């Protein structure tokens, strides 16, 4: 399988089977997709020992390769984590089915009745790093939305992903759905990724899920549409009209609840009028909680440098800067943000309105923690990621966001004048 | 301006000004955009003589170049056509403003109030052939939806487009909006198109409007997202349960009302059970109306060859084929269709349902002419084209389809557990 032609042929076969499965899935009933997900959950629960054994192989490989402890942690599966995969599959199974939903319906004077109806996108390619649970999450969301999916996980999680994928296929079989509805690329060769990115006419959209390196590669090389998932360089702006207690509480949560997720705050902006008082207090709160504050215009752990702004730390570090006013905050975010999530803390309605109108991030929040940037917290059930592009899907990408639509028109014999 | 570096620099300047204008437009009030469109309509009406003079230059150039009479006809402007441009601008001005519309709103148990609000996409690039009226249509729809636009019309319509563009800019000025909101590429050099297709980070989406050659070039070369507008290879399937009179009337309209539009029928499929009766009658109706019928399984003007299926004639020609049953029709359309518009003629609800469920064209019609595939006929006002892709916009692309959305979240101090 090292030969490039072999990889190309293999991926063409996977693509053709995915397309065929997608056509079948698009008219399969909702209850079959739901049954498949429930059966897959059963299979994962029953297969715990086998999955953990496969994971042990990956962990040994990772240790040999010298993976960082953070990466080893993401790779590791135990009973608790497998339990979470099982309940994730069940939760997606129980979600409302998006396919066939009538999004809008209207009549025209010509006599046409027009319905806009949700349809699957077709074939989705998911390229992700070595987090075996994404195999289940992504597979489940794509199936729920009636799409066939081609999964390409990180090479370090190869065996774990294969074991989980086998359970998903068991679920498909049990429900009488085509096995090719969820395929896992059976090679670690990176040439397979390149083939996916060029699969125009076969793969309808690529969802990259991972760090800056992966997403950058996908965006640079892809010839098929991509749901952009850039970094989460989330800003929190403390306005002069902020409620002080609320601001302290929200900033602390936005930075420290979990530092490794894309909704974690990476930069604190403070209005000049409250910089020495509330702003300084918040900086001290953060430092007391063990956060390194790289500050400009305030006393922090150390002065900020130019590189600290627009940076995704994903760690107990935050950049902080004093701005002259709300427009200064907006200008800073326009320059350094990644269009993911930004929050304003203010009791001033006009300030909040200006912040909401003049910024165009996927998610804008008032008096709430940026850590809420999450499909579950938005009521969408699971998510395959947070899209930062403007096209098609934006913000948390759940099953509904993995659909398109078509128009169904009933004319009773209407002809156009 | 022939030098490639000069073109690149010029296009970078246009792009930068468009981005700046887009940021301003995104927070400009709806009434300013409306006023600009009304003032532009006035300017076109007042500038009729100048536009016709500019058009005369283009017509002379076209004659010299030996353009076909169809192309010359599309290029030509007269008082009637300029009147249509004026009323088109006024109609878009009067349409409902999509920007800021709350598409959905809900509350979460965590205390979050979440709104999904419509926003402009940003900067739209429109690449079109030598139809000067598209300058007005596309400029108006992009402005209505709060987007900045970079227009690149066909080289044969260079002077006409420039004269119409000048009127649009007058409208922008009158309403106090940035002139760079609607820019026309001021060169005939094709290198400008290549620059647009590569303008990642500047142009948010490219809308190609024109024939197969243009759309193919754009899809092959574009590095920015594209609203796919493939050919309209529209099929009409006459089921065995068709109402005969309705079928005769609808097929005639679908083929002959206007043959040059993308919603014109290009292929007639007839159920075997009614091929010799109703099917043959329809073929004879068409031939009597001057249509060349290239038929398989029926007597037509001449036998169909393999090349006649999946072909966009845009002329008084239609392919015709007998199919064994509705699944034969569906299989034919899946093989030869372009996912634009297909119609079924039937009184059988189950057949219609099967046709609607198993095909995934942007528009599926029952007992209605495919010529209704049009933004105006769908109640969307004007359209910039019919998208045949599955991503973001599908079917007629009006002002609403040129928008994205963002989430506005109000949390009253909510922190995530």
PDB file of C-alpha atoms in Angstrom, chain A residues 23 26-27 106 108 110 112 114-116 119-123 204-205 219-223 225-227 246 249-251 253 257 261 334 345 355-369 371-374 376-380 389-396 400-401 403-417, chain B residues 23 26-27 106 108 110 112 114-116 119-123 204-205 219-223 225-227 246 249-251 253 257 261 334 345 355-369 371-374 376-380 389-396 400-401 403-417:
ATOM      1  CA  UNK A  23     -27.613   7.543  -2.266  1.00  0.00           C
ATOM      2  CA  UNK A  26     -30.609   9.581   1.635  1.00  0.00           C
ATOM      3  CA  UNK A  27     -33.822   7.594   1.304  1.00  0.00           C
ATOM      4  CA  UNK A 106     -45.082  28.911   0.814  1.00  0.00           C
ATOM      5  CA  UNK A 108     -47.039  31.572  -5.128  1.00  0.00           C
ATOM      6  CA  UNK A 110     -48.860  31.174 -10.101  1.00  0.00           C
ATOM      7  CA  UNK A 112     -46.995  26.726  -7.109  1.00  0.00           C
ATOM      8  CA  UNK A 114     -42.970  25.405  -2.702  1.00  0.00           C
ATOM      9  CA  UNK A 115     -41.328  23.501   0.138  1.00  0.00           C
ATOM     10  CA  UNK A 116     -37.688  23.801   1.168  1.00  0.00           C
ATOM     11  CA  UNK A 119     -31.419  16.752   2.648  1.00  0.00           C
ATOM     12  CA  UNK A 120     -28.074  15.160   3.457  1.00  0.00           C
ATOM     13  CA  UNK A 121     -24.976  16.758   1.955  1.00  0.00           C
ATOM     14  CA  UNK A 122     -23.833  13.432   0.528  1.00  0.00           C
ATOM     15  CA  UNK A 123     -20.324  12.244   1.367  1.00  0.00           C
ATOM     16  CA  UNK A 204     -18.973  16.921  -0.854  1.00  0.00           C
ATOM     17  CA  UNK A 205     -17.255  18.558   2.103  1.00  0.00           C
ATOM     18  CA  UNK A 219      -7.193  24.721   3.663  1.00  0.00           C
ATOM     19  CA  UNK A 220      -4.114  25.044   1.493  1.00  0.00           C
ATOM     20  CA  UNK A 221      -4.486  21.773  -0.379  1.00  0.00           C
ATOM     21  CA  UNK A 222      -8.224  21.082  -0.575  1.00  0.00           C
ATOM     22  CA  UNK A 223      -9.991  21.194  -3.941  1.00  0.00           C
ATOM     23  CA  UNK A 225     -15.222  22.521  -0.030  1.00  0.00           C
ATOM     24  CA  UNK A 226     -13.989  22.698   3.575  1.00  0.00           C
ATOM     25  CA  UNK A 227     -15.804  23.687   6.743  1.00  0.00           C
ATOM     26  CA  UNK A 246     -19.933  39.355  37.214  1.00  0.00           C
ATOM     27  CA  UNK A 249     -16.499  35.497  37.739  1.00  0.00           C
ATOM     28  CA  UNK A 250     -16.964  35.287  33.964  1.00  0.00           C
ATOM     29  CA  UNK A 251     -13.342  36.043  33.043  1.00  0.00           C
ATOM     30  CA  UNK A 253     -14.419  30.839  34.013  1.00  0.00           C
ATOM     31  CA  UNK A 257     -12.504  26.187  33.416  1.00  0.00           C
ATOM     32  CA  UNK A 261     -10.628  23.850  24.358  1.00  0.00           C
ATOM     33  CA  UNK A 334     -10.731  42.598  14.116  1.00  0.00           C
ATOM     34  CA  UNK A 345     -18.966  42.316  29.830  1.00  0.00           C
ATOM     35  CA  UNK A 355     -20.067  45.014  19.926  1.00  0.00           C
ATOM     36  CA  UNK A 356     -22.654  42.671  18.378  1.00  0.00           C
ATOM     37  CA  UNK A 357     -23.087  44.796  15.242  1.00  0.00           C
ATOM     38  CA  UNK A 358     -19.470  45.654  14.505  1.00  0.00           C
ATOM     39  CA  UNK A 359     -17.883  42.277  15.036  1.00  0.00           C
ATOM     40  CA  UNK A 360     -18.518  39.335  12.783  1.00  0.00           C
ATOM     41  CA  UNK A 361     -17.280  36.369  14.780  1.00  0.00           C
ATOM     42  CA  UNK A 362     -19.331  33.186  14.566  1.00  0.00           C
ATOM     43  CA  UNK A 363     -20.362  33.661  18.217  1.00  0.00           C
ATOM     44  CA  UNK A 364     -20.656  36.935  20.126  1.00  0.00           C
ATOM     45  CA  UNK A 365     -21.550  36.860  23.805  1.00  0.00           C
ATOM     46  CA  UNK A 366     -22.690  39.377  26.357  1.00  0.00           C
ATOM     47  CA  UNK A 367     -22.099  38.692  30.030  1.00  0.00           C
ATOM     48  CA  UNK A 368     -21.356  35.030  29.454  1.00  0.00           C
ATOM     49  CA  UNK A 369     -18.274  32.867  29.431  1.00  0.00           C
ATOM     50  CA  UNK A 371     -16.489  28.448  27.331  1.00  0.00           C
ATOM     51  CA  UNK A 372     -20.155  28.136  26.308  1.00  0.00           C
ATOM     52  CA  UNK A 373     -19.033  27.972  22.657  1.00  0.00           C
ATOM     53  CA  UNK A 374     -20.094  24.372  22.265  1.00  0.00           C
ATOM     54  CA  UNK A 376     -24.090  20.841  23.545  1.00  0.00           C
ATOM     55  CA  UNK A 377     -24.360  24.193  25.321  1.00  0.00           C
ATOM     56  CA  UNK A 378     -26.163  25.570  22.266  1.00  0.00           C
ATOM     57  CA  UNK A 379     -28.719  22.787  22.449  1.00  0.00           C
ATOM     58  CA  UNK A 380     -27.505  21.104  19.251  1.00  0.00           C
ATOM     59  CA  UNK A 389     -15.804  30.313   8.112  1.00  0.00           C
ATOM     60  CA  UNK A 390     -18.860  32.126   6.798  1.00  0.00           C
ATOM     61  CA  UNK A 391     -20.076  29.620   4.265  1.00  0.00           C
ATOM     62  CA  UNK A 392     -22.815  27.065   4.882  1.00  0.00           C
ATOM     63  CA  UNK A 393     -22.097  26.162   8.512  1.00  0.00           C
ATOM     64  CA  UNK A 394     -20.908  28.550  11.190  1.00  0.00           C
ATOM     65  CA  UNK A 395     -20.370  28.105  14.921  1.00  0.00           C
ATOM     66  CA  UNK A 396     -21.061  24.669  16.404  1.00  0.00           C
ATOM     67  CA  UNK A 400     -28.410  19.862  11.241  1.00  0.00           C
ATOM     68  CA  UNK A 401     -25.394  21.790   9.961  1.00  0.00           C
ATOM     69  CA  UNK A 403     -27.369  18.987   5.778  1.00  0.00           C
ATOM     70  CA  UNK A 404     -28.315  20.850   2.612  1.00  0.00           C
ATOM     71  CA  UNK A 405     -31.820  21.311   1.228  1.00  0.00           C
ATOM     72  CA  UNK A 406     -33.820  20.976  -1.950  1.00  0.00           C
ATOM     73  CA  UNK A 407     -37.003  22.609  -3.198  1.00  0.00           C
ATOM     74  CA  UNK A 408     -40.060  20.452  -3.752  1.00  0.00           C
ATOM     75  CA  UNK A 409     -42.608  22.180  -5.938  1.00  0.00           C
ATOM     76  CA  UNK A 410     -46.177  21.117  -6.608  1.00  0.00           C
ATOM     77  CA  UNK A 411     -47.790  22.913  -9.523  1.00  0.00           C
ATOM     78  CA  UNK A 412     -51.127  21.267 -10.381  1.00  0.00           C
ATOM     79  CA  UNK A 413     -50.288  21.732 -14.048  1.00  0.00           C
ATOM     80  CA  UNK A 414     -48.877  25.241 -13.843  1.00  0.00           C
ATOM     81  CA  UNK A 415     -47.092  26.615 -16.880  1.00  0.00           C
ATOM     82  CA  UNK A 416     -45.074  29.802 -16.943  1.00  0.00           C
ATOM     83  CA  UNK A 417     -46.498  32.771 -18.797  1.00  0.00           C
TER      84      UNK A 417
ATOM     85  CA  UNK B  23     -16.951  46.281   7.055  1.00  0.00           C
ATOM     86  CA  UNK B  26     -22.215  45.471   7.437  1.00  0.00           C
ATOM     87  CA  UNK B  27     -23.245  48.110   9.963  1.00  0.00           C
ATOM     88  CA  UNK B 106     -34.026  30.070  21.863  1.00  0.00           C
ATOM     89  CA  UNK B 108     -30.948  27.277  27.235  1.00  0.00           C
ATOM     90  CA  UNK B 110     -27.883  27.493  31.555  1.00  0.00           C
ATOM     91  CA  UNK B 112     -28.215  31.698  27.771  1.00  0.00           C
ATOM     92  CA  UNK B 114     -29.221  32.542  21.792  1.00  0.00           C
ATOM     93  CA  UNK B 115     -30.135  34.322  18.588  1.00  0.00           C
ATOM     94  CA  UNK B 116     -29.031  33.327  15.094  1.00  0.00           C
ATOM     95  CA  UNK B 119     -25.140  38.831   8.377  1.00  0.00           C
ATOM     96  CA  UNK B 120     -23.581  39.686   5.027  1.00  0.00           C
ATOM     97  CA  UNK B 121     -21.043  37.249   3.627  1.00  0.00           C
ATOM     98  CA  UNK B 122     -18.499  40.035   3.135  1.00  0.00           C
ATOM     99  CA  UNK B 123     -16.983  40.458  -0.312  1.00  0.00           C
ATOM    100  CA  UNK B 204     -15.539  35.355   0.473  1.00  0.00           C
ATOM    101  CA  UNK B 205     -17.341  33.740  -2.436  1.00  0.00           C
ATOM    102  CA  UNK B 219     -14.500  25.616 -10.638  1.00  0.00           C
ATOM    103  CA  UNK B 220     -11.135  24.314 -11.796  1.00  0.00           C
ATOM    104  CA  UNK B 221      -9.082  27.361 -10.820  1.00  0.00           C
ATOM    105  CA  UNK B 222     -10.828  28.869  -7.797  1.00  0.00           C
ATOM    106  CA  UNK B 223      -9.105  28.794  -4.421  1.00  0.00           C
ATOM    107  CA  UNK B 225     -15.427  29.179  -2.332  1.00  0.00           C
ATOM    108  CA  UNK B 226     -17.682  29.152  -5.395  1.00  0.00           C
ATOM    109  CA  UNK B 227     -21.457  28.996  -5.684  1.00  0.00           C
ATOM    110  CA  UNK B 246     -51.738  18.625 -18.384  1.00  0.00           C
ATOM    111  CA  UNK B 249     -49.350  21.611 -21.905  1.00  0.00           C
ATOM    112  CA  UNK B 250     -46.543  21.449 -19.339  1.00  0.00           C
ATOM    113  CA  UNK B 251     -43.979  19.762 -21.604  1.00  0.00           C
ATOM    114  CA  UNK B 253     -44.122  25.146 -21.927  1.00  0.00           C
ATOM    115  CA  UNK B 257     -41.486  29.104 -23.647  1.00  0.00           C
ATOM    116  CA  UNK B 261     -32.669  29.797 -20.100  1.00  0.00           C
ATOM    117  CA  UNK B 334     -28.960  10.485 -11.778  1.00  0.00           C
ATOM    118  CA  UNK B 345     -46.014  14.615 -14.465  1.00  0.00           C
ATOM    119  CA  UNK B 355     -39.337  11.049  -7.456  1.00  0.00           C
ATOM    120  CA  UNK B 356     -38.977  13.720  -4.757  1.00  0.00           C
ATOM    121  CA  UNK B 357     -37.212  11.389  -2.307  1.00  0.00           C
ATOM    122  CA  UNK B 358     -34.822   9.628  -4.653  1.00  0.00           C
ATOM    123  CA  UNK B 359     -33.577  12.568  -6.642  1.00  0.00           C
ATOM    124  CA  UNK B 360     -31.430  15.268  -5.171  1.00  0.00           C
ATOM    125  CA  UNK B 361     -31.655  18.086  -7.683  1.00  0.00           C
ATOM    126  CA  UNK B 362     -31.875  21.604  -6.297  1.00  0.00           C
ATOM    127  CA  UNK B 363     -35.462  21.834  -7.546  1.00  0.00           C
ATOM    128  CA  UNK B 364     -37.926  18.988  -8.057  1.00  0.00           C
ATOM    129  CA  UNK B 365     -41.337  19.732  -9.506  1.00  0.00           C
ATOM    130  CA  UNK B 366     -44.599  17.886  -9.806  1.00  0.00           C
ATOM    131  CA  UNK B 367     -47.062  18.853 -12.517  1.00  0.00           C
ATOM    132  CA  UNK B 368     -45.319  22.161 -13.189  1.00  0.00           C
ATOM    133  CA  UNK B 369     -43.080  23.515 -15.912  1.00  0.00           C
ATOM    134  CA  UNK B 371     -39.374  27.092 -16.614  1.00  0.00           C
ATOM    135  CA  UNK B 372     -40.530  28.123 -13.121  1.00  0.00           C
ATOM    136  CA  UNK B 373     -36.948  27.573 -11.890  1.00  0.00           C
ATOM    137  CA  UNK B 374     -36.382  31.246 -11.242  1.00  0.00           C
ATOM    138  CA  UNK B 376     -38.784  35.731  -9.197  1.00  0.00           C
ATOM    139  CA  UNK B 377     -41.146  32.781  -9.632  1.00  0.00           C
ATOM    140  CA  UNK B 378     -40.015  31.474  -6.242  1.00  0.00           C
ATOM    141  CA  UNK B 379     -40.901  34.796  -4.618  1.00  0.00           C
ATOM    142  CA  UNK B 380     -37.291  35.730  -3.906  1.00  0.00           C
ATOM    143  CA  UNK B 389     -24.077  22.771  -5.663  1.00  0.00           C
ATOM    144  CA  UNK B 390     -25.135  21.575  -2.241  1.00  0.00           C
ATOM    145  CA  UNK B 391     -23.174  23.965  -0.084  1.00  0.00           C
ATOM    146  CA  UNK B 392     -24.591  27.142   1.435  1.00  0.00           C
ATOM    147  CA  UNK B 393     -26.895  28.291  -1.360  1.00  0.00           C
ATOM    148  CA  UNK B 394     -28.961  26.029  -3.590  1.00  0.00           C
ATOM    149  CA  UNK B 395     -31.534  26.782  -6.247  1.00  0.00           C
ATOM    150  CA  UNK B 396     -32.310  30.445  -6.998  1.00  0.00           C
ATOM    151  CA  UNK B 400     -31.093  36.162   1.330  1.00  0.00           C
ATOM    152  CA  UNK B 401     -28.874  33.445  -0.108  1.00  0.00           C
ATOM    153  CA  UNK B 403     -25.940  36.116   3.578  1.00  0.00           C
ATOM    154  CA  UNK B 404     -24.336  34.156   6.398  1.00  0.00           C
ATOM    155  CA  UNK B 405     -25.268  34.360  10.079  1.00  0.00           C
ATOM    156  CA  UNK B 406     -23.742  34.777  13.502  1.00  0.00           C
ATOM    157  CA  UNK B 407     -24.869  33.779  16.964  1.00  0.00           C
ATOM    158  CA  UNK B 408     -25.610  36.521  19.486  1.00  0.00           C
ATOM    159  CA  UNK B 409     -25.683  35.200  23.017  1.00  0.00           C
ATOM    160  CA  UNK B 410     -26.869  36.993  26.136  1.00  0.00           C
ATOM    161  CA  UNK B 411     -25.826  35.293  29.364  1.00  0.00           C
ATOM    162  CA  UNK B 412     -26.617  37.580  32.318  1.00  0.00           C
ATOM    163  CA  UNK B 413     -23.324  36.507  33.883  1.00  0.00           C
ATOM    164  CA  UNK B 414     -23.540  32.805  33.046  1.00  0.00           C
ATOM    165  CA  UNK B 415     -20.435  30.707  33.599  1.00  0.00           C
ATOM    166  CA  UNK B 416     -20.017  27.145  32.415  1.00  0.00           C
ATOM    167  CA  UNK B 417     -20.008  24.404  35.018  1.00  0.00           C
TER     168      UNK B 417
END
